[in-house]
Short mmCIF file of C-alpha atoms and ligand atoms in Angstrom, two decimals:
data_model
loop_
_atom_site.label_atom_id
_atom_site.label_comp_id
_atom_site.label_asym_id
_atom_site.label_seq_id
_atom_site.Cartn_x
_atom_site.Cartn_y
_atom_site.Cartn_z
CA MET A 102 6.76 -63.50 -27.49
CA SER A 103 7.14 -61.00 -25.17
CA ILE A 104 6.79 -56.86 -25.12
CA LEU A 105 9.53 -55.94 -23.17
CA GLN A 106 10.16 -52.75 -21.06
CA ILE A 107 12.32 -50.40 -22.33
CA LYS A 108 14.40 -47.93 -20.42
CA LYS A 109 14.29 -44.20 -20.54
CA TYR A 110 17.24 -42.35 -20.21
CA GLY A 111 19.12 -42.14 -17.28
CA THR A 112 19.62 -45.53 -17.30
CA PRO A 113 23.39 -46.22 -17.03
CA ILE A 114 23.06 -49.78 -19.08
CA LEU A 115 22.40 -46.78 -22.76
CA LYS A 116 25.55 -45.15 -22.30
CA GLN A 117 27.40 -48.36 -22.19
CA LYS A 118 28.85 -51.05 -25.46
CA SER A 119 27.31 -53.52 -26.68
CA GLU A 120 28.25 -57.01 -27.13
CA GLU A 121 28.82 -58.96 -31.06
CA ILE A 122 26.32 -61.71 -31.19
CA ARG A 123 29.14 -65.02 -32.00
CA GLU A 124 26.64 -67.34 -32.70
CA ILE A 125 22.77 -67.03 -33.57
CA THR A 126 21.37 -69.57 -30.64
CA SER A 127 17.45 -70.22 -30.25
CA GLU A 128 17.69 -67.81 -27.79
CA ILE A 129 19.29 -65.28 -29.95
CA LYS A 130 16.29 -65.32 -32.31
CA GLU A 131 13.70 -65.06 -29.59
CA LEU A 132 15.63 -61.80 -28.05
CA VAL A 133 15.99 -60.79 -31.71
CA PHE A 134 11.55 -60.98 -32.36
CA ASP A 135 11.32 -59.80 -29.50
CA ILE A 136 12.84 -56.50 -29.97
CA VAL A 137 11.04 -56.25 -33.28
CA GLU A 138 7.58 -57.09 -31.72
CA THR A 139 8.41 -54.36 -29.03
CA MET A 140 9.68 -51.51 -31.85
CA LYS A 141 6.09 -52.23 -33.44
CA LYS A 142 4.63 -52.19 -30.66
CA ARG A 143 5.68 -48.82 -30.07
CA GLN A 144 5.48 -47.67 -32.99
CA GLY A 145 9.05 -47.11 -33.13
CA ILE A 146 11.18 -47.27 -36.66
CA GLY A 147 13.92 -48.39 -34.94
CA LEU A 148 15.01 -49.96 -31.92
CA SER A 149 18.42 -51.16 -30.21
CA ALA A 150 18.76 -53.79 -27.94
CA PRO A 151 20.81 -52.34 -25.18
CA GLN A 152 17.26 -49.91 -25.05
CA VAL A 153 15.47 -53.25 -23.28
CA GLY A 154 18.31 -53.63 -21.32
CA VAL A 155 20.66 -56.12 -23.31
CA LEU A 156 24.09 -54.97 -24.16
CA LYS A 157 23.96 -57.28 -27.45
CA ARG A 158 24.59 -55.71 -31.42
CA ILE A 159 21.05 -56.06 -32.56
CA ILE A 160 19.09 -53.54 -33.85
CA ALA A 161 15.69 -53.97 -35.86
CA VAL A 162 14.46 -51.23 -38.24
CA GLU A 163 10.93 -50.49 -39.61
CA THR A 164 12.21 -50.39 -43.98
CA PRO A 165 10.41 -50.13 -47.31
CA GLN A 166 9.65 -54.42 -46.56
CA GLY A 167 8.23 -53.84 -42.72
CA PRO A 168 10.19 -54.17 -39.63
CA LYS A 169 13.28 -55.64 -40.07
CA ALA A 170 16.14 -57.47 -37.45
CA PHE A 171 20.05 -57.00 -38.12
CA ILE A 172 22.88 -58.34 -36.01
CA ASN A 173 25.86 -57.06 -35.91
CA PRO A 174 25.61 -54.26 -37.85
CA GLN A 175 28.21 -51.90 -39.65
CA ILE A 176 28.67 -49.07 -41.49
CA LEU A 177 31.01 -49.86 -44.30
CA LYS A 178 30.81 -46.85 -46.18
CA MET A 179 29.66 -42.94 -45.44
CA SER A 180 28.69 -40.28 -48.19
CA LYS A 181 30.03 -36.92 -47.05
CA GLU A 182 26.88 -35.29 -47.75
CA ILE A 183 25.04 -34.37 -44.42
CA GLU A 184 21.36 -33.94 -43.72
CA ILE A 185 19.73 -32.50 -40.89
CA GLY A 186 16.52 -33.76 -40.17
CA GLU A 187 14.40 -34.59 -36.98
CA GLU A 188 14.82 -37.42 -35.01
CA GLY A 189 12.50 -38.86 -31.54
CA CYS A 190 13.95 -41.91 -29.57
CA LEU A 191 12.22 -44.72 -27.88
CA SER A 192 14.49 -43.65 -24.66
CA PHE A 193 13.23 -40.15 -24.37
CA PRO A 194 9.60 -40.25 -24.50
CA GLY A 195 8.13 -36.76 -26.47
CA LEU A 196 12.06 -35.73 -27.13
CA TYR A 197 12.25 -34.20 -30.95
CA LEU A 198 15.29 -33.38 -31.86
CA LYS A 199 17.17 -31.29 -35.21
CA ILE A 200 20.40 -34.21 -35.78
CA LYS A 201 22.94 -33.76 -38.12
CA ARG A 202 23.97 -37.10 -40.28
CA VAL A 203 25.29 -38.33 -43.16
CA LYS A 204 23.10 -38.76 -45.99
CA GLU A 205 23.36 -42.04 -47.21
CA VAL A 206 25.24 -45.26 -45.62
CA LEU A 207 25.97 -48.36 -46.67
CA ILE A 208 25.21 -51.54 -44.25
CA LYS A 209 26.18 -54.56 -43.15
CA ALA A 210 24.33 -56.98 -40.93
CA LYS A 211 23.68 -60.50 -40.41
CA ASN A 212 20.55 -61.29 -40.48
CA ILE A 213 18.20 -63.91 -38.56
CA GLU A 214 19.21 -66.61 -40.87
CA GLY A 215 23.07 -65.37 -39.90
CA LYS A 216 23.14 -64.60 -43.68
CA ASP A 217 25.77 -61.58 -44.20
CA ILE A 218 23.98 -58.96 -46.21
CA GLU A 219 24.67 -55.40 -47.60
CA ILE A 220 22.05 -52.34 -48.23
CA LYS A 221 22.69 -49.57 -49.28
CA THR A 222 20.31 -46.88 -47.23
CA GLU A 223 19.90 -43.30 -47.83
CA GLY A 224 17.34 -40.51 -46.24
CA ILE A 225 15.50 -41.50 -43.12
CA LEU A 226 16.12 -45.08 -43.40
CA ALA A 227 19.81 -44.33 -43.50
CA ARG A 228 19.19 -42.01 -40.61
CA VAL A 229 17.38 -44.40 -38.46
CA PHE A 230 20.48 -47.41 -38.99
CA GLN A 231 22.81 -44.12 -37.79
CA HIS A 232 20.99 -43.71 -34.85
CA GLU A 233 20.09 -47.19 -33.82
CA ILE A 234 23.80 -48.03 -34.23
CA ASP A 235 25.30 -45.46 -32.52
CA HIS A 236 23.15 -46.68 -29.43
CA LEU A 237 24.69 -50.39 -29.56
CA ASP A 238 28.25 -48.25 -29.14
CA GLY A 239 26.57 -46.01 -25.63
CA ILE A 240 26.33 -43.31 -27.49
CA LEU A 241 22.44 -41.25 -27.48
CA PHE A 242 21.05 -38.92 -29.83
CA ILE A 243 21.93 -35.86 -27.35
CA ASP A 244 25.76 -36.98 -28.18
CA ARG A 245 25.25 -35.58 -31.59
CA LEU A 246 23.89 -31.93 -30.82
CA ASN A 247 26.14 -29.11 -30.63
CA VAL A 248 27.30 -27.16 -27.58
CA TRP A 249 23.62 -24.26 -28.02
CA GLN A 250 21.26 -27.17 -28.55
CA LYS A 251 22.74 -28.58 -25.73
CA ILE A 252 21.99 -26.18 -23.72
CA LYS A 253 18.42 -25.52 -25.09
CA VAL A 254 17.28 -29.25 -24.18
CA LYS A 255 19.07 -29.39 -20.29
CA CYS A 256 15.82 -28.43 -18.92
CA LYS A 257 13.85 -30.75 -21.23
CA LEU A 258 16.47 -33.59 -20.03
CA LYS A 259 16.39 -32.71 -16.14
CA ARG A 260 12.61 -33.38 -16.43
CA LEU A 261 13.27 -36.35 -18.34
CA SER A 262 15.57 -38.07 -15.76
CA LEU A 263 13.21 -37.56 -13.06
CO1 CO B 196 17.03 -44.16 -29.94
#
């Protein structure tokens, strides 16, 4: 088991799309464990594979049942209701932004054993899933800001990417 280095804002890999996992090999399992351990160590509530430099569709989420990994996660259904809440990201240390997200999402994924699972989530948990699944498509939380918010965080971002 190893703690992985988290890629910070400005690293090109964070803008790239991750590949689907076709087979859960022992290497993939090891990577999944490392992602979960790294999230725990960094006290995050979510972490995605591209944030540790691997373009594979794996995320870790801190759930009410403890930290869990999800392979090939996708959003099956979204509620119409929108919520604004504060988000942080381990790739943007010290940056917290108010982001609009859908309140409830139905998630489909595979667990580490390769079993299909479906989870209905709402509130903070739904927010974390949306944030982490975005990472798998190269979308960062700053991409979800409106024009005015973008102008406001521009200076902060410049400092982060130095
Ligand atoms: Co993030």
